[in-house]
Amino acid sequence: MLILSIETSCDETSAAVVKNGSEVLSNVVASQVEFHKKYGGIVPEIASRKHIEVINPIIKEALDQANITFNDVNAVAVTYGPGLVGSLLVGICAAKAIAWSLGVPLIGVNHLEGHIYANFLKSKLQNPKFPFICLIVSGGHTSLVLVKDHGKYETLGRTRDDAAGEAYDKVARFLNLGYPGGPIIDKLAKEGNPRAIEFKRPMLEEEFGYDFSFSGIKTAVVNLATRDPRLATRDIVASFQQAVVDVLVEKSIRAARAYNCESIALAGGVAANSALRNRLETKAKENELEVYTPPVKYCTDNAAMIGCAAYHKKASDLKLSPVANAKI
Ligand code: KG4
Ligand code: ZN
């Protein structure tokens, strides 16, 4: 089973070929970060236009790298949301056209479901066993999901305002550190003192359940840095990061214990964060839990994870979506 998958929900144009749901034959990603850098964030209109420019060559490259042609493709998968509407449409139109012309099924995949399935792509690690908790942390999302089985999810909590990655990006923009802010802060924080400033850990109290909030801490950083310009930037970002990581880890562990899960899986761009990985590993060990973290290339937006999710959809849902009736 060869699935050609396409992901264009945000600012990465990606196409992949995934064999039997787990083996990545190719995973081509064109990042637009250079075009959005000077604005300190993603400009949706630029994103859609850039997707249009590169979508066809990226798909061709994915087929070439996998050493196959369109005629070998058994199904086409595409992210149908959530994401930037203009960006999503580029991928969806391309996927529909290919599926229609080849006469193969078109499978729509939820972007967050795709992130979860990054944990099922073939790697040195085993796949997490059901049920498990998946912490999806990216520039657009922060969700804690109970994954009961293939295709069976329950969202336990999500951010009520900014996503974790968004907070990283906005703090970095305010401090003139560059874009995207996550990796820059991750690096700079290593030189700072994470206990220099005791930022409030937002919504950690049990009454907030598994929801998150990161916009307040972002404002706290801005206020503090404005009030006291002598504070070292490395200490500010280290302390900011510590507060964000503390909340993410604490809630993930709490959820795993409450729902009798043996493991926690990470997904999304912020899963690349070294402080988050380290803290989660330490806390998980204390609680006898296992942690699964996909390789970074599968944590950030990519089409391979979409192909993997689509395969499992097909396997568990025998009613394939014929092109004409596709849900998108
Ligand atoms: O999953 P992703 O590629 O795109 C979205 O779906 O949003 O995630 C991008 C986000 C950005 O906000 C970026 O700053 C953040 O992931 N990020 C990081 C790190 N690497 C990327 N955040 C913290 N630490 C990192 N090392
Ligand atoms: Zn994403």
PDB file of N, CA, C and O and ligand atoms in Angstrom, residues 7 9-12 42 82 111-112 115 136-141 163-170 172 179-187 190 241 267-277 296 298-302 305, ligand 1:
ATOM      1  N   GLU A   7       0.736  17.828   2.822  1.00  0.00           N
ATOM      2  CA  GLU A   7       0.470  18.655   4.008  1.00  0.00           C
ATOM      3  C   GLU A   7       0.811  20.114   3.668  1.00  0.00           C
ATOM      4  O   GLU A   7       1.958  20.417   3.314  1.00  0.00           O
ATOM      5  N   SER A   9      -0.893  22.824   5.728  1.00  0.00           N
ATOM      6  CA  SER A   9      -1.813  23.545   6.614  1.00  0.00           C
ATOM      7  C   SER A   9      -1.271  24.876   7.107  1.00  0.00           C
ATOM      8  O   SER A   9      -2.026  25.745   7.506  1.00  0.00           O
ATOM      9  N   CYS A  10       0.051  25.033   7.100  1.00  0.00           N
ATOM     10  CA  CYS A  10       0.609  26.269   7.657  1.00  0.00           C
ATOM     11  C   CYS A  10       1.657  26.832   6.703  1.00  0.00           C
ATOM     12  O   CYS A  10       1.328  27.287   5.614  1.00  0.00           O
ATOM     13  N   ASP A  11       2.921  26.782   7.079  1.00  0.00           N
ATOM     14  CA  ASP A  11       3.937  27.392   6.212  1.00  0.00           C
ATOM     15  C   ASP A  11       4.952  26.389   5.690  1.00  0.00           C
ATOM     16  O   ASP A  11       6.006  26.774   5.211  1.00  0.00           O
ATOM     17  N   GLU A  12       4.650  25.095   5.777  1.00  0.00           N
ATOM     18  CA  GLU A  12       5.514  24.100   5.175  1.00  0.00           C
ATOM     19  C   GLU A  12       4.759  23.397   4.060  1.00  0.00           C
ATOM     20  O   GLU A  12       3.636  22.944   4.279  1.00  0.00           O
ATOM     21  N   ILE A  42       3.895  34.179  10.786  1.00  0.00           N
ATOM     22  CA  ILE A  42       3.436  33.740   9.461  1.00  0.00           C
ATOM     23  C   ILE A  42       2.394  34.697   8.895  1.00  0.00           C
ATOM     24  O   ILE A  42       1.417  35.026   9.571  1.00  0.00           O
ATOM     25  N   PRO A  82      -7.175  21.323  11.165  1.00  0.00           N
ATOM     26  CA  PRO A  82      -7.255  22.777  11.148  1.00  0.00           C
ATOM     27  C   PRO A  82      -5.978  23.385  10.569  1.00  0.00           C
ATOM     28  O   PRO A  82      -4.930  22.740  10.530  1.00  0.00           O
ATOM     29  N   HIS A 111      -5.144  17.543  10.967  1.00  0.00           N
ATOM     30  CA  HIS A 111      -3.729  17.857  11.179  1.00  0.00           C
ATOM     31  C   HIS A 111      -3.207  17.349  12.535  1.00  0.00           C
ATOM     32  O   HIS A 111      -2.090  16.830  12.636  1.00  0.00           O
ATOM     33  N   LEU A 112      -4.026  17.486  13.568  1.00  0.00           N
ATOM     34  CA  LEU A 112      -3.581  17.054  14.904  1.00  0.00           C
ATOM     35  C   LEU A 112      -3.462  15.526  14.977  1.00  0.00           C
ATOM     36  O   LEU A 112      -2.555  14.989  15.621  1.00  0.00           O
ATOM     37  N   HIS A 115      -0.196  14.710  13.632  1.00  0.00           N
ATOM     38  CA  HIS A 115       0.893  14.871  14.614  1.00  0.00           C
ATOM     39  C   HIS A 115       0.976  13.655  15.545  1.00  0.00           C
ATOM     40  O   HIS A 115       2.069  13.182  15.854  1.00  0.00           O
ATOM     41  N   ILE A 136       0.375  17.394  22.262  1.00  0.00           N
ATOM     42  CA  ILE A 136       0.649  18.031  20.955  1.00  0.00           C
ATOM     43  C   ILE A 136       0.959  19.497  21.209  1.00  0.00           C
ATOM     44  O   ILE A 136       0.101  20.260  21.671  1.00  0.00           O
ATOM     45  N   VAL A 137       2.207  19.864  20.955  1.00  0.00           N
ATOM     46  CA  VAL A 137       2.640  21.245  21.227  1.00  0.00           C
ATOM     47  C   VAL A 137       3.304  21.817  19.977  1.00  0.00           C
ATOM     48  O   VAL A 137       4.380  21.379  19.584  1.00  0.00           O
ATOM     49  N   SER A 138       2.640  22.795  19.373  1.00  0.00           N
ATOM     50  CA  SER A 138       3.210  23.366  18.150  1.00  0.00           C
ATOM     51  C   SER A 138       2.980  24.868  18.143  1.00  0.00           C
ATOM     52  O   SER A 138       2.576  25.452  19.149  1.00  0.00           O
ATOM     53  N   GLY A 139       3.227  25.478  16.980  1.00  0.00           N
ATOM     54  CA  GLY A 139       3.027  26.920  16.879  1.00  0.00           C
ATOM     55  C   GLY A 139       1.553  27.285  16.852  1.00  0.00           C
ATOM     56  O   GLY A 139       1.172  28.401  17.187  1.00  0.00           O
ATOM     57  N   GLY A 140       0.723  26.337  16.453  1.00  0.00           N
ATOM     58  CA  GLY A 140      -0.707  26.633  16.345  1.00  0.00           C
ATOM     59  C   GLY A 140      -1.556  25.908  17.372  1.00  0.00           C
ATOM     60  O   GLY A 140      -2.731  26.242  17.570  1.00  0.00           O
ATOM     61  N   HIS A 141      -0.992  24.891  18.044  1.00  0.00           N
ATOM     62  CA  HIS A 141      -1.822  24.058  18.927  1.00  0.00           C
ATOM     63  C   HIS A 141      -1.102  23.663  20.211  1.00  0.00           C
ATOM     64  O   HIS A 141       0.110  23.479  20.203  1.00  0.00           O
ATOM     65  N   ALA A 163      -0.914  29.185  21.694  1.00  0.00           N
ATOM     66  CA  ALA A 163      -0.276  27.867  21.733  1.00  0.00           C
ATOM     67  C   ALA A 163       1.109  28.049  22.344  1.00  0.00           C
ATOM     68  O   ALA A 163       1.642  29.168  22.365  1.00  0.00           O
ATOM     69  N   ALA A 164       1.693  26.950  22.843  1.00  0.00           N
ATOM     70  CA  ALA A 164       3.011  27.060  23.488  1.00  0.00           C
ATOM     71  C   ALA A 164       4.048  27.637  22.513  1.00  0.00           C
ATOM     72  O   ALA A 164       4.800  28.553  22.846  1.00  0.00           O
ATOM     73  N   GLY A 165       4.076  27.101  21.280  1.00  0.00           N
ATOM     74  CA  GLY A 165       5.050  27.583  20.285  1.00  0.00           C
ATOM     75  C   GLY A 165       4.813  29.047  19.930  1.00  0.00           C
ATOM     76  O   GLY A 165       5.761  29.804  19.704  1.00  0.00           O
ATOM     77  N   GLU A 166       3.552  29.428  19.920  1.00  0.00           N
ATOM     78  CA  GLU A 166       3.200  30.826  19.629  1.00  0.00           C
ATOM     79  C   GLU A 166       3.775  31.737  20.717  1.00  0.00           C
ATOM     80  O   GLU A 166       4.301  32.814  20.423  1.00  0.00           O
ATOM     81  N   ALA A 167       3.681  31.288  21.965  1.00  0.00           N
ATOM     82  CA  ALA A 167       4.236  32.081  23.068  1.00  0.00           C
ATOM     83  C   ALA A 167       5.757  32.212  22.914  1.00  0.00           C
ATOM     84  O   ALA A 167       6.321  33.295  23.085  1.00  0.00           O
ATOM     85  N   TYR A 168       6.406  31.113  22.561  1.00  0.00           N
ATOM     86  CA  TYR A 168       7.856  31.168  22.306  1.00  0.00           C
ATOM     87  C   TYR A 168       8.152  32.189  21.201  1.00  0.00           C
ATOM     88  O   TYR A 168       9.047  33.023  21.319  1.00  0.00           O
ATOM     89  N   ASP A 169       7.406  32.093  20.114  1.00  0.00           N
ATOM     90  CA  ASP A 169       7.663  32.974  18.961  1.00  0.00           C
ATOM     91  C   ASP A 169       7.419  34.437  19.318  1.00  0.00           C
ATOM     92  O   ASP A 169       8.168  35.325  18.906  1.00  0.00           O
ATOM     93  N   LYS A 170       6.354  34.692  20.089  1.00  0.00           N
ATOM     94  CA  LYS A 170       6.022  36.088  20.417  1.00  0.00           C
ATOM     95  C   LYS A 170       7.011  36.681  21.417  1.00  0.00           C
ATOM     96  O   LYS A 170       7.380  37.849  21.318  1.00  0.00           O
ATOM     97  N   ALA A 172      10.113  35.783  21.701  1.00  0.00           N
ATOM     98  CA  ALA A 172      11.355  36.008  20.940  1.00  0.00           C
ATOM     99  C   ALA A 172      11.234  37.264  20.087  1.00  0.00           C
ATOM    100  O   ALA A 172      12.186  38.040  19.966  1.00  0.00           O
ATOM    101  N   TYR A 179      13.187  34.715  14.428  1.00  0.00           N
ATOM    102  CA  TYR A 179      12.028  33.861  14.185  1.00  0.00           C
ATOM    103  C   TYR A 179      12.472  32.604  13.427  1.00  0.00           C
ATOM    104  O   TYR A 179      13.327  32.715  12.559  1.00  0.00           O
ATOM    105  N   PRO A 180      11.925  31.443  13.725  1.00  0.00           N
ATOM    106  CA  PRO A 180      10.994  31.136  14.800  1.00  0.00           C
ATOM    107  C   PRO A 180      11.690  31.139  16.162  1.00  0.00           C
ATOM    108  O   PRO A 180      12.840  30.712  16.286  1.00  0.00           O
ATOM    109  N   GLY A 181      10.954  31.590  17.164  1.00  0.00           N
ATOM    110  CA  GLY A 181      11.550  31.830  18.475  1.00  0.00           C
ATOM    111  C   GLY A 181      11.897  30.572  19.266  1.00  0.00           C
ATOM    112  O   GLY A 181      12.819  30.584  20.087  1.00  0.00           O
ATOM    113  N   GLY A 182      11.153  29.473  19.024  1.00  0.00           N
ATOM    114  CA  GLY A 182      11.346  28.261  19.833  1.00  0.00           C
ATOM    115  C   GLY A 182      12.786  27.789  19.896  1.00  0.00           C
ATOM    116  O   GLY A 182      13.387  27.725  20.980  1.00  0.00           O
ATOM    117  N   PRO A 183      13.383  27.464  18.739  1.00  0.00           N
ATOM    118  CA  PRO A 183      14.760  26.955  18.781  1.00  0.00           C
ATOM    119  C   PRO A 183      15.750  27.981  19.317  1.00  0.00           C
ATOM    120  O   PRO A 183      16.726  27.608  19.972  1.00  0.00           O
ATOM    121  N   ILE A 184      15.494  29.265  19.070  1.00  0.00           N
ATOM    122  CA  ILE A 184      16.419  30.316  19.534  1.00  0.00           C
ATOM    123  C   ILE A 184      16.376  30.398  21.064  1.00  0.00           C
ATOM    124  O   ILE A 184      17.409  30.422  21.740  1.00  0.00           O
ATOM    125  N   ILE A 185      15.166  30.391  21.614  1.00  0.00           N
ATOM    126  CA  ILE A 185      15.025  30.455  23.073  1.00  0.00           C
ATOM    127  C   ILE A 185      15.581  29.181  23.718  1.00  0.00           C
ATOM    128  O   ILE A 185      16.267  29.229  24.747  1.00  0.00           O
ATOM    129  N   ASP A 186      15.311  28.060  23.098  1.00  0.00           N
ATOM    130  CA  ASP A 186      15.805  26.777  23.600  1.00  0.00           C
ATOM    131  C   ASP A 186      17.329  26.856  23.793  1.00  0.00           C
ATOM    132  O   ASP A 186      17.872  26.471  24.848  1.00  0.00           O
ATOM    133  N   LYS A 187      18.020  27.412  22.793  1.00  0.00           N
ATOM    134  CA  LYS A 187      19.487  27.493  22.820  1.00  0.00           C
ATOM    135  C   LYS A 187      19.959  28.525  23.854  1.00  0.00           C
ATOM    136  O   LYS A 187      20.830  28.230  24.690  1.00  0.00           O
ATOM    137  N   LYS A 190      19.823  27.787  27.668  1.00  0.00           N
ATOM    138  CA  LYS A 190      20.859  26.909  28.248  1.00  0.00           C
ATOM    139  C   LYS A 190      21.925  27.720  28.980  1.00  0.00           C
ATOM    140  O   LYS A 190      22.612  27.223  29.865  1.00  0.00           O
ATOM    141  N   GLN A 241      10.873  29.708  29.841  1.00  0.00           N
ATOM    142  CA  GLN A 241      10.828  28.333  29.352  1.00  0.00           C
ATOM    143  C   GLN A 241      10.525  27.348  30.482  1.00  0.00           C
ATOM    144  O   GLN A 241       9.741  26.420  30.327  1.00  0.00           O
ATOM    145  N   ALA A 267       4.363  15.353  20.392  1.00  0.00           N
ATOM    146  CA  ALA A 267       4.176  15.660  18.972  1.00  0.00           C
ATOM    147  C   ALA A 267       4.169  17.171  18.782  1.00  0.00           C
ATOM    148  O   ALA A 267       3.948  17.921  19.731  1.00  0.00           O
ATOM    149  N   GLY A 268       4.425  17.602  17.546  1.00  0.00           N
ATOM    150  CA  GLY A 268       4.425  19.040  17.245  1.00  0.00           C
ATOM    151  C   GLY A 268       5.811  19.643  17.375  1.00  0.00           C
ATOM    152  O   GLY A 268       6.709  19.058  17.994  1.00  0.00           O
ATOM    153  N   GLY A 269       5.990  20.822  16.775  1.00  0.00           N
ATOM    154  CA  GLY A 269       7.305  21.458  16.717  1.00  0.00           C
ATOM    155  C   GLY A 269       7.974  21.681  18.058  1.00  0.00           C
ATOM    156  O   GLY A 269       9.198  21.542  18.188  1.00  0.00           O
ATOM    157  N   VAL A 270       7.190  21.995  19.095  1.00  0.00           N
ATOM    158  CA  VAL A 270       7.779  22.281  20.405  1.00  0.00           C
ATOM    159  C   VAL A 270       8.319  20.999  21.064  1.00  0.00           C
ATOM    160  O   VAL A 270       9.108  21.054  22.008  1.00  0.00           O
ATOM    161  N   ALA A 271       7.914  19.846  20.534  1.00  0.00           N
ATOM    162  CA  ALA A 271       8.450  18.579  21.052  1.00  0.00           C
ATOM    163  C   ALA A 271       9.957  18.507  20.848  1.00  0.00           C
ATOM    164  O   ALA A 271      10.636  17.688  21.456  1.00  0.00           O
ATOM    165  N   ALA A 272      10.479  19.378  19.968  1.00  0.00           N
ATOM    166  CA  ALA A 272      11.940  19.416  19.749  1.00  0.00           C
ATOM    167  C   ALA A 272      12.644  20.106  20.913  1.00  0.00           C
ATOM    168  O   ALA A 272      13.876  20.042  21.017  1.00  0.00           O
ATOM    169  N   ASN A 273      11.903  20.739  21.790  1.00  0.00           N
ATOM    170  CA  ASN A 273      12.516  21.528  22.870  1.00  0.00           C
ATOM    171  C   ASN A 273      13.282  20.645  23.863  1.00  0.00           C
ATOM    172  O   ASN A 273      12.726  19.705  24.431  1.00  0.00           O
ATOM    173  N   SER A 274      14.546  20.984  24.087  1.00  0.00           N
ATOM    174  CA  SER A 274      15.387  20.112  24.907  1.00  0.00           C
ATOM    175  C   SER A 274      14.954  20.123  26.375  1.00  0.00           C
ATOM    176  O   SER A 274      14.962  19.090  27.034  1.00  0.00           O
ATOM    177  N   ALA A 275      14.530  21.288  26.876  1.00  0.00           N
ATOM    178  CA  ALA A 275      14.109  21.363  28.277  1.00  0.00           C
ATOM    179  C   ALA A 275      12.840  20.530  28.495  1.00  0.00           C
ATOM    180  O   ALA A 275      12.710  19.829  29.507  1.00  0.00           O
ATOM    181  N   LEU A 276      11.937  20.592  27.538  1.00  0.00           N
ATOM    182  CA  LEU A 276      10.689  19.813  27.654  1.00  0.00           C
ATOM    183  C   LEU A 276      10.999  18.316  27.630  1.00  0.00           C
ATOM    184  O   LEU A 276      10.502  17.553  28.461  1.00  0.00           O
ATOM    185  N   ARG A 277      11.850  17.919  26.716  1.00  0.00           N
ATOM    186  CA  ARG A 277      12.205  16.491  26.617  1.00  0.00           C
ATOM    187  C   ARG A 277      12.868  16.006  27.905  1.00  0.00           C
ATOM    188  O   ARG A 277      12.506  14.953  28.440  1.00  0.00           O
ATOM    189  N   VAL A 296      12.935  14.683  15.305  1.00  0.00           N
ATOM    190  CA  VAL A 296      12.488  16.068  15.116  1.00  0.00           C
ATOM    191  C   VAL A 296      11.843  16.294  13.738  1.00  0.00           C
ATOM    192  O   VAL A 296      10.844  16.990  13.619  1.00  0.00           O
ATOM    193  N   TYR A 298       9.954  14.512  12.140  1.00  0.00           N
ATOM    194  CA  TYR A 298       8.551  14.091  12.121  1.00  0.00           C
ATOM    195  C   TYR A 298       7.716  14.836  13.170  1.00  0.00           C
ATOM    196  O   TYR A 298       6.502  14.657  13.232  1.00  0.00           O
ATOM    197  N   CYS A 299       8.385  15.617  14.028  1.00  0.00           N
ATOM    198  CA  CYS A 299       7.639  16.416  15.020  1.00  0.00           C
ATOM    199  C   CYS A 299       7.085  17.671  14.365  1.00  0.00           C
ATOM    200  O   CYS A 299       5.944  18.060  14.588  1.00  0.00           O
ATOM    201  N   THR A 300       7.919  18.354  13.570  1.00  0.00           N
ATOM    202  CA  THR A 300       7.455  19.563  12.886  1.00  0.00           C
ATOM    203  C   THR A 300       6.567  19.134  11.711  1.00  0.00           C
ATOM    204  O   THR A 300       6.524  17.952  11.361  1.00  0.00           O
ATOM    205  N   ASP A 301       5.868  20.098  11.127  1.00  0.00           N
ATOM    206  CA  ASP A 301       4.894  19.749  10.100  1.00  0.00           C
ATOM    207  C   ASP A 301       5.537  18.988   8.935  1.00  0.00           C
ATOM    208  O   ASP A 301       6.547  19.431   8.389  1.00  0.00           O
ATOM    209  N   ASN A 302       4.936  17.860   8.586  1.00  0.00           N
ATOM    210  CA  ASN A 302       5.465  17.030   7.499  1.00  0.00           C
ATOM    211  C   ASN A 302       4.347  16.150   6.960  1.00  0.00           C
ATOM    212  O   ASN A 302       3.354  15.900   7.644  1.00  0.00           O
ATOM    213  N   MET A 305       3.642  12.032   8.378  1.00  0.00           N
ATOM    214  CA  MET A 305       2.708  11.748   9.487  1.00  0.00           C
ATOM    215  C   MET A 305       1.263  11.691   8.979  1.00  0.00           C
ATOM    216  O   MET A 305       0.436  10.942   9.509  1.00  0.00           O
TER     217      MET A 305
HETATM  218  O1  KG4 B   1       4.608  21.763  14.368  1.00  0.00           O
HETATM  219  P1  KG4 B   1       5.206  23.005  13.800  1.00  0.00           P
HETATM  220  O2  KG4 B   1       6.293  22.840  12.772  1.00  0.00           O
HETATM  221  O3  KG4 B   1       4.124  23.897  13.128  1.00  0.00           O
HETATM  222  C1  KG4 B   1       2.857  24.101  13.627  1.00  0.00           C
HETATM  223  O4  KG4 B   1       1.961  23.248  13.395  1.00  0.00           O
HETATM  224  O5  KG4 B   1       2.714  25.121  14.321  1.00  0.00           O
HETATM  225  O6  KG4 B   1       5.724  23.878  15.038  1.00  0.00           O
HETATM  226  C2  KG4 B   1       6.354  25.117  14.891  1.00  0.00           C
HETATM  227  C3  KG4 B   1       6.561  25.700  16.283  1.00  0.00           C
HETATM  228  C4  KG4 B   1       7.076  27.131  16.270  1.00  0.00           C
HETATM  229  O7  KG4 B   1       6.293  27.910  17.143  1.00  0.00           O
HETATM  230  C5  KG4 B   1       8.508  26.983  16.788  1.00  0.00           C
HETATM  231  O8  KG4 B   1       8.969  28.127  17.489  1.00  0.00           O
HETATM  232  C6  KG4 B   1       8.366  25.787  17.699  1.00  0.00           C
HETATM  233  O9  KG4 B   1       7.504  24.914  17.012  1.00  0.00           O
HETATM  234  N1  KG4 B   1       9.658  25.121  17.962  1.00  0.00           N
HETATM  235  C7  KG4 B   1      10.231  25.061  19.183  1.00  0.00           C
HETATM  236  C8  KG4 B   1      11.480  24.408  19.019  1.00  0.00           C
HETATM  237  N2  KG4 B   1      11.606  24.072  17.700  1.00  0.00           N
HETATM  238  C9  KG4 B   1      10.470  24.524  17.064  1.00  0.00           C
HETATM  239  N3  KG4 B   1       9.800  25.510  20.377  1.00  0.00           N
HETATM  240  C10 KG4 B   1      10.616  25.311  21.437  1.00  0.00           C
HETATM  241  N4  KG4 B   1      11.824  24.720  21.347  1.00  0.00           N
HETATM  242  C11 KG4 B   1      12.285  24.241  20.177  1.00  0.00           C
HETATM  243  N5  KG4 B   1      13.485  23.650  20.129  1.00  0.00           N
END
